Coordinates of C-alpha atoms and ligand atoms in Angstrom, one line a residue:
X1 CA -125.2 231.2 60.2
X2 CA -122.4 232.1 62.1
X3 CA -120.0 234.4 60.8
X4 CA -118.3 236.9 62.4
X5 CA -115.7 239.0 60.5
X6 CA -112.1 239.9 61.8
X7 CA -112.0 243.3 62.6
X8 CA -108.4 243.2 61.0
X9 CA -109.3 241.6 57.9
X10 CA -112.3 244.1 57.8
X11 CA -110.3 247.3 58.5
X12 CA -107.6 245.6 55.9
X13 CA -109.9 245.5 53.1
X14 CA -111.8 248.6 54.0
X15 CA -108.1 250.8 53.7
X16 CA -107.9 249.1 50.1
X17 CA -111.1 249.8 49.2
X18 CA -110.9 253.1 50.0
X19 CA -107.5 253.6 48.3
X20 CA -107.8 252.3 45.0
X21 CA -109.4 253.8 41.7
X22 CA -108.8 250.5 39.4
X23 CA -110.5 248.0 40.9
X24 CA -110.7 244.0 39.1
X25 CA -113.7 242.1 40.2
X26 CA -113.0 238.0 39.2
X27 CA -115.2 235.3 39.6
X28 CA -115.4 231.7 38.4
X29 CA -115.9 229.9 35.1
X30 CA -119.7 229.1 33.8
X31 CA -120.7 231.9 36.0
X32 CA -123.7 231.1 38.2
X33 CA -126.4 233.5 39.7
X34 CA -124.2 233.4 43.1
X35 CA -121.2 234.0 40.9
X36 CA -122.7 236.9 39.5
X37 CA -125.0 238.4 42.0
X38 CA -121.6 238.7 43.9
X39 CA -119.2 240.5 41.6
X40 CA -122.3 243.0 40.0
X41 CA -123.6 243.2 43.8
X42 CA -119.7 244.8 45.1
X43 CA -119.0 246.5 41.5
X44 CA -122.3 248.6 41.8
X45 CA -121.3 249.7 45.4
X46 CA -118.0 250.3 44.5
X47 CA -119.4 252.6 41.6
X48 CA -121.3 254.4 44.1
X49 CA -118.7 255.7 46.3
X50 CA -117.7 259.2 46.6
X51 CA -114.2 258.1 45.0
X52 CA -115.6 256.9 41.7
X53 CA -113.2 254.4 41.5
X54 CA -112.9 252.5 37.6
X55 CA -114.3 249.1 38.5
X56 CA -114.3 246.1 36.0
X57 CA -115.5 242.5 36.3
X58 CA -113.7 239.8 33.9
X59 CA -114.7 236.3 33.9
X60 CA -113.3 233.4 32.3
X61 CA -116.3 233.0 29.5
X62 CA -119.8 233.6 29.0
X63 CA -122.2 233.5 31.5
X64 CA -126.1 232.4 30.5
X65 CA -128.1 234.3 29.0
X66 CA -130.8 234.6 31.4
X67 CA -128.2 237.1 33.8
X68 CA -128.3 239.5 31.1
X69 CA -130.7 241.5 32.5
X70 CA -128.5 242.4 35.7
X71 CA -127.6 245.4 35.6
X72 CA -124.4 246.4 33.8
X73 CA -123.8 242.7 33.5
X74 CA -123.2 243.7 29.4
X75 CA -119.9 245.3 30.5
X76 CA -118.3 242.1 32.0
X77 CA -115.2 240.8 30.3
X78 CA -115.2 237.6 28.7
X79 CA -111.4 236.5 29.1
X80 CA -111.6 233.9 26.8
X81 CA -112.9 236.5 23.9
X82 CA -111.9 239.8 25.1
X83 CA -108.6 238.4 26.1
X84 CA -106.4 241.7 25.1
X85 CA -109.1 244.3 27.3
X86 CA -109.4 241.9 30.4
X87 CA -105.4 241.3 30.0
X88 CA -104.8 244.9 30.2
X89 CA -107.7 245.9 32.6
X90 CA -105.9 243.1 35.1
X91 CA -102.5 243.9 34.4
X92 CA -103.8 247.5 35.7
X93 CA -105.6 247.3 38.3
X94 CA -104.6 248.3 42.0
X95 CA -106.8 246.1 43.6
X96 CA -108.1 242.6 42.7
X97 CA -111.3 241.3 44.5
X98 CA -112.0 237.7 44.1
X99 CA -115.4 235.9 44.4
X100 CA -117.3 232.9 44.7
X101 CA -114.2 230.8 44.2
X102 CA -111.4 229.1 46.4
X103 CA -108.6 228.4 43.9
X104 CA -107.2 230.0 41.0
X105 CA -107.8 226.9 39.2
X106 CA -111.2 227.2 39.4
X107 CA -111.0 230.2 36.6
X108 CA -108.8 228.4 34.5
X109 CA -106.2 230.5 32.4
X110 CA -107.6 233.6 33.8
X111 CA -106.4 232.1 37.3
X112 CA -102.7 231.9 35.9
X113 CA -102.8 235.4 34.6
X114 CA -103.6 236.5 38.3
X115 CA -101.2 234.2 39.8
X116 CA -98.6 235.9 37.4
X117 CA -99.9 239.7 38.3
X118 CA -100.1 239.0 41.8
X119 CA -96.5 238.1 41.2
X120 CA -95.2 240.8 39.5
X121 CA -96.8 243.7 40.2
X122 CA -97.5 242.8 43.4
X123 CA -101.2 244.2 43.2
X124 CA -103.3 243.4 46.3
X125 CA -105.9 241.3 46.0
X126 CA -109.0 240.5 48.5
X127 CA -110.9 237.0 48.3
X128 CA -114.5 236.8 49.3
X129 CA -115.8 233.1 49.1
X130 CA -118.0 230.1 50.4
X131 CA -115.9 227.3 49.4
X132 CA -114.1 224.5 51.4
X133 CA -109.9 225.4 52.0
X134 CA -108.8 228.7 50.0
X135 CA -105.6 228.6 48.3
X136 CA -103.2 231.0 49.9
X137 CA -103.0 234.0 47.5
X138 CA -104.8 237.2 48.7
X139 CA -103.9 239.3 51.0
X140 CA -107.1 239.6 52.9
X141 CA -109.0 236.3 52.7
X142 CA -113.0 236.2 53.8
X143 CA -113.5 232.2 53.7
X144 CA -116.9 231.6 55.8
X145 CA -118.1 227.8 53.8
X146 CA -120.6 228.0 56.5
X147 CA -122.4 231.0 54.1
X148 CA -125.1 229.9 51.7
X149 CA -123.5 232.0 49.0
X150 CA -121.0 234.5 48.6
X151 CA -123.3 237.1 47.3
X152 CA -124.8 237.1 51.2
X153 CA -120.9 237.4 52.2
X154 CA -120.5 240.6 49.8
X155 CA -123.8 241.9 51.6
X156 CA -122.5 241.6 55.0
X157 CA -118.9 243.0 54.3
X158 CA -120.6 246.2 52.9
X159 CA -122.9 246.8 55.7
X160 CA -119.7 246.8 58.1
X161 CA -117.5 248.8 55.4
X162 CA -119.9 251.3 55.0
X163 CA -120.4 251.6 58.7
X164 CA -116.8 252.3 59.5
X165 CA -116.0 255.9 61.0
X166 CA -112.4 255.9 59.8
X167 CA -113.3 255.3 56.3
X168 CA -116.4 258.1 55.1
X169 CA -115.4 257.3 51.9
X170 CA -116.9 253.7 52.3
X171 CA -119.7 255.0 54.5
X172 CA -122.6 254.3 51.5
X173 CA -125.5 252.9 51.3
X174 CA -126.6 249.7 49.1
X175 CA -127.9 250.7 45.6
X176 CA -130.5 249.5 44.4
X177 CA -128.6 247.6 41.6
X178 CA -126.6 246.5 43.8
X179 CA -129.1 244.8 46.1
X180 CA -130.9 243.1 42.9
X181 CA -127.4 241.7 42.1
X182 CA -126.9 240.2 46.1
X183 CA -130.5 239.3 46.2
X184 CA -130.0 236.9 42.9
X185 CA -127.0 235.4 44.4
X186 CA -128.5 235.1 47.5
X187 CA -131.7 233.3 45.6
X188 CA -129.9 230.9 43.2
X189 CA -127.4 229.4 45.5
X190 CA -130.2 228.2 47.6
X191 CA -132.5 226.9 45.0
X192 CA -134.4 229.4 45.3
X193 CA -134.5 229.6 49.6
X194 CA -134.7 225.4 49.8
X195 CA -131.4 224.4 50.8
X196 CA -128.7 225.9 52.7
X197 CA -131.6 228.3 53.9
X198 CA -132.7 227.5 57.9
X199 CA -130.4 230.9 58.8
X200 CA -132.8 233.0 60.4
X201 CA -130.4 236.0 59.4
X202 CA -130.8 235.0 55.6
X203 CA -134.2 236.4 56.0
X204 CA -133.4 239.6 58.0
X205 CA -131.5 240.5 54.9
X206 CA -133.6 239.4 52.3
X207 CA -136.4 241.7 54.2
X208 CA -133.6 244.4 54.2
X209 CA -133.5 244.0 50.4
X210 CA -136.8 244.3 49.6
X211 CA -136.9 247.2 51.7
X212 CA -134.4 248.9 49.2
X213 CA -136.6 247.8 46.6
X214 CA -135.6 244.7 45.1
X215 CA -138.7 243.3 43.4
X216 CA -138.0 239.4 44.2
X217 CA -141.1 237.9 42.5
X218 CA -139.4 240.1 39.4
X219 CA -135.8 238.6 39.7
X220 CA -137.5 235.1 40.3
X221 CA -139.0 235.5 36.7
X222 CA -136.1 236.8 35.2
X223 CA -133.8 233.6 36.3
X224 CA -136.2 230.6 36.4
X225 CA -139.0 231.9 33.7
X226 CA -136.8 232.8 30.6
X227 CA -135.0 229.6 29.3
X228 CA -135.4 228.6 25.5
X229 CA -137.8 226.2 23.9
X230 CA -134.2 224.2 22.9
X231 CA -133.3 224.0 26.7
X232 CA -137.0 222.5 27.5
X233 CA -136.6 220.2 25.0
X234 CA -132.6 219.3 25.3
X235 CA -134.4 218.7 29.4
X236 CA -137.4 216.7 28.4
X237 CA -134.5 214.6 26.1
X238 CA -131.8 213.9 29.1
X239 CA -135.1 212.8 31.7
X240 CA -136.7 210.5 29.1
X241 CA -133.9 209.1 27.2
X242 CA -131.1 209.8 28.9
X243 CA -131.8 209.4 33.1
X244 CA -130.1 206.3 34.6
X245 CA -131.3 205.2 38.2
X246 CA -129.5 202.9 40.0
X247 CA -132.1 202.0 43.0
X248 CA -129.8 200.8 45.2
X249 CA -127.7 202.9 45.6
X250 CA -130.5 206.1 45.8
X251 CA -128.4 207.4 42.5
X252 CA -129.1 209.2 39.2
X253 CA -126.9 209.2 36.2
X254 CA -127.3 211.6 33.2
X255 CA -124.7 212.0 30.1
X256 CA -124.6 214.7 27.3
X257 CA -122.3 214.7 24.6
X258 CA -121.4 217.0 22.8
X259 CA -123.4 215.1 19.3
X260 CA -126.7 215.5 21.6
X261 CA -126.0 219.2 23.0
X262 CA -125.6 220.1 19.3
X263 CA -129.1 219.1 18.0
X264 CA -130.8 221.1 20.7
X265 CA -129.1 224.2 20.0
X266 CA -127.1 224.4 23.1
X267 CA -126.5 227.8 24.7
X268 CA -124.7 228.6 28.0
X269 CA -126.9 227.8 31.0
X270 CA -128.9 225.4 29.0
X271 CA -128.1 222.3 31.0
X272 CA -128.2 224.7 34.9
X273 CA -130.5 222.8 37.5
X274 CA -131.0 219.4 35.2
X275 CA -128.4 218.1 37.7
X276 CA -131.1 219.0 40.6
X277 CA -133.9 217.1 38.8
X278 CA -133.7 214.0 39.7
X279 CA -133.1 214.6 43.1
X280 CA -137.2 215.4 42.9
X281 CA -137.5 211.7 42.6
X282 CA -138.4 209.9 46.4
X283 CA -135.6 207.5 47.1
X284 CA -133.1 209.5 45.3
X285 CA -130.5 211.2 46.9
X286 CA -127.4 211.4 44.7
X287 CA -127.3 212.9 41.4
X288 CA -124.5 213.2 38.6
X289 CA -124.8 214.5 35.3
X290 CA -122.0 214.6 33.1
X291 CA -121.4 216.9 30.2
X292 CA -118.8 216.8 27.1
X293 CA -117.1 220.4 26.7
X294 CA -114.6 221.8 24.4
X295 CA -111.0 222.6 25.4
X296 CA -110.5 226.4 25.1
X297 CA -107.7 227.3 23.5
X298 CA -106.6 228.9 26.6
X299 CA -106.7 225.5 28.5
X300 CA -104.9 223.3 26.0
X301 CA -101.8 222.9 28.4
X302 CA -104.2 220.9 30.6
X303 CA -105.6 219.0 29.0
X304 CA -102.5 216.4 28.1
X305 CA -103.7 216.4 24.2
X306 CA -107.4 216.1 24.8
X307 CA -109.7 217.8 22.6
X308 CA -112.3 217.2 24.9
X309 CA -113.6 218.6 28.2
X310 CA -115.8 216.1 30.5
X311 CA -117.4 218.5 33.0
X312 CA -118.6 216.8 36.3
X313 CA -121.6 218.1 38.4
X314 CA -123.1 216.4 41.7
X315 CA -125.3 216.6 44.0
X316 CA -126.5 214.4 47.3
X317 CA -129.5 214.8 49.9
X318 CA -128.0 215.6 53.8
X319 CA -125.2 213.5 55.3
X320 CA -124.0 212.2 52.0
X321 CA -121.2 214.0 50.9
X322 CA -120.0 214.2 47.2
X323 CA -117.3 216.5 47.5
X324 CA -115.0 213.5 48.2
X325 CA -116.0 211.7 45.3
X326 CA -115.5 214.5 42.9
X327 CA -112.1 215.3 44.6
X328 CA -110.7 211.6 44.4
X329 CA -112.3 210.4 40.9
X330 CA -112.5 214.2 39.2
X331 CA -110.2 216.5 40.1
X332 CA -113.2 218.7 41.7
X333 CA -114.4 219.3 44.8
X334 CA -117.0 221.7 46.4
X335 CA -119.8 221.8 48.5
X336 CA -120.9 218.6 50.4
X337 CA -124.3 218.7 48.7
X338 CA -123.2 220.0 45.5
X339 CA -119.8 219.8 44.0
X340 CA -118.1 219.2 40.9
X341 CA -115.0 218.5 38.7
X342 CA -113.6 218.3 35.5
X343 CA -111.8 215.4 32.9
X344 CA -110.1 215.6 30.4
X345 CA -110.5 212.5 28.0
X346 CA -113.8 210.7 26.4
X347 CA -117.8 210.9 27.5
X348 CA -117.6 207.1 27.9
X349 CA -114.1 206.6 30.0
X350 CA -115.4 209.3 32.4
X351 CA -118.5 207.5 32.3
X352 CA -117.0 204.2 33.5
X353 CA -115.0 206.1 35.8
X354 CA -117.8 207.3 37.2
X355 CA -119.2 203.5 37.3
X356 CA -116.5 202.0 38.5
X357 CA -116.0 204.1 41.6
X358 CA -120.1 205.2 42.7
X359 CA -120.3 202.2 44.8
X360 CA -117.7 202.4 46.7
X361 CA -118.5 206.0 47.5
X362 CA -122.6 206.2 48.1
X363 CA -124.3 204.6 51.0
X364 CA -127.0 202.0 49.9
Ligands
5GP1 P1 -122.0 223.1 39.5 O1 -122.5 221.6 39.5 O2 -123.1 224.0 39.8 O3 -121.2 223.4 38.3 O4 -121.0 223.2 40.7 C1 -121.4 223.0 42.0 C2 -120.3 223.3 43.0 O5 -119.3 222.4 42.7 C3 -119.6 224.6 42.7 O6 -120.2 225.6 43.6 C4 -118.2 224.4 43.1 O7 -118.1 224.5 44.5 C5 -118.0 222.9 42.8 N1 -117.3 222.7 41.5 C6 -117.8 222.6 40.3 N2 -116.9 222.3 39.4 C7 -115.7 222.1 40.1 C8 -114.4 221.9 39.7 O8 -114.0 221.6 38.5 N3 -113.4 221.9 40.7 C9 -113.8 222.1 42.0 N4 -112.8 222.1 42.9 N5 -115.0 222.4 42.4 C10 -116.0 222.4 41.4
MN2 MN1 -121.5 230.4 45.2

């Protein structure tokens, strides 16, 4: 993967970096493994430096139970329940690093409280990310979609901070915790090293994190070994009852409401990778699953009067985008293998939505 850093944008950040003692770490809603790895693999670095600077992560809401093992991920800040702490710690801060998203949007009402910091107190703030066209609204912006995840991004940022001679207060190297954190990232963004992952540099640094001592077999467990009996269950449910295949068109179509998530005792994370699954299927190469959500209170104003929150994820096998079709139909966007969106209005009219408009936008 090619992705070579601007010595400006580097020598930008490194100056805040080594400036600021109040630093706010934000990533994206339903926090994923990349999502996490990436704020918890900069934070422990950050903690590390000679400076000491305060560093704080807030999220939107919670992330899945199966990241609580990361280290110090039990002092992230839920905005949606800590609201009055992360409020404050953002208001605060003197630096604001972004990750693993492209648009304020994507951390819902968290994204307008930044928007209105960023205004007012004119706090800098750097994005880090692997997403398709970044909204203008950092100062120093480190876009590279070409990146597997942005956990990888955060690793080589602080291999060329900490090698800078005008900046010995950067010049540390990567904790163990922090490596752990990258390495998860680095592992769940790629299923697990089986897509995104021919970069022969992936593995350099992977080999450079085990060398610190990451124990990868260990993290492997951790993620992929440690759902509930409900989630193998509510799993078992959607591919049995719920799996629609449309042969034709190489597509998979799975549904959740909100009635069904309910009798397995849903939990956050509960319904991560079923999206993948039938993508395991020969012939298949696109795969939706659909989920009914609660508004927050926090997002109300969106959602024009709906109590309800359809979340949209996809996914598609090589030169099949679905990025497109989440962008036009959903409101989403993302990768080209794996994108998403959101709607706000019944299970069954995003259902026929998404009915309506497949054929037109998958190849037979
Ligand atoms: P997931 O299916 O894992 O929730 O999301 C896969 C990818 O789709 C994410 O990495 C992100 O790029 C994109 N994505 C998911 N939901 C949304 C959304 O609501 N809006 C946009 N723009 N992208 C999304
Ligand atoms: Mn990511």
């Amino acid at each position: 993967m090619k992705c070579v850093f601007k010595e400006s944008d580097i020598a930008a950040s490194a100056q805040l970096l080594a400036t600021s003692s109040k630093v706010v770490i934000l990533t994206h809603m339903s926090p994923d493994g990349d999502a996490m790895g990436s704020s918890l693999g900069l934070y422990h670095w950050l903690k590390s430096l000679p400076t000491s600077p305060q560093v704080n992560i807030v999220v939107p809401n919670a992330f899945p139970s199966f990241f609580n093992w990361m280290p110090d991920s039990q002092s992230i800040l839920l905005f949606d329940k800590d609201t009055t702490s992360a409020t404050d710690t953002l208001q605060n801060a003197d630096l604001i690093v972004c990750t693993d998203f492209n648009e304020p949007k994507r951390i819902g009402a968290l994204g307008e409280l930044l928007l209105q910091v960023i205004d007012t107190t004119h706090t800098p703030s750097i994005l880090i990310d692997h997403h398709l066209h970044p909204a203008d609204f950092a100062q120093v912006v480190f876009s590279y979609p070409q990146s597997p995840s942005a956990s990888e991004l955060v690793y080589r940022l602080i291999r060329q901070w900490s090698a800078l001679p005008d900046f010995p207060a950067l010049n540390q190297h990567l904790s163990l915790p922090s490596a752990t954190c990258i390495y998860t990232g680095m592992m769940t963004d790629t299923g697990n090293f089986s897509f995104n992952s021919n970069h022969s540099e992936m593995y350099e640094i992977v080999g450079d994190l085990v060398r610190i001592g990451v124990d990868k077999d260990y993290v492997y467990d951790q993620v992929f070994n440690a759902y509930s009996e409900d989630r193998m269950r509510l799993i078992g449910y959607c591919l049995y009852k719920k799996m629609q295949i449309f042969h034709e068109y190489h597509a998979a179509f799975i549904s959740l409401s909100r009635k069904e998530m309910y009798k397995f005792n849903f939990r956050a994370g509960d319904s991560e990778g079923l999206v993948n699954m039938p993508m395991q299927i020969k012939g298949i190469y696109y795969s939706c699953f659909i989920r009914e959500d609660k508004v927050l209170p926090a997002e109300r104003h969106l959602a024009n009067g709906s109590k309800i929150k359809i979340k949209i994820s996809m996914r598609s096998k090589g030169d099949r985008p679905v990025n497109t079709f989440c962008h036009d139909i959903f409101s989403g966007g993302g990768h080209k293998n794996a994108s998403g969106g959101e709607y706000y209005g019944s299970l069954e009219n995003a259902t026929n939505l998404f009915m309506q408009n497949y054929p037109k936008y998958f190849n037979k």
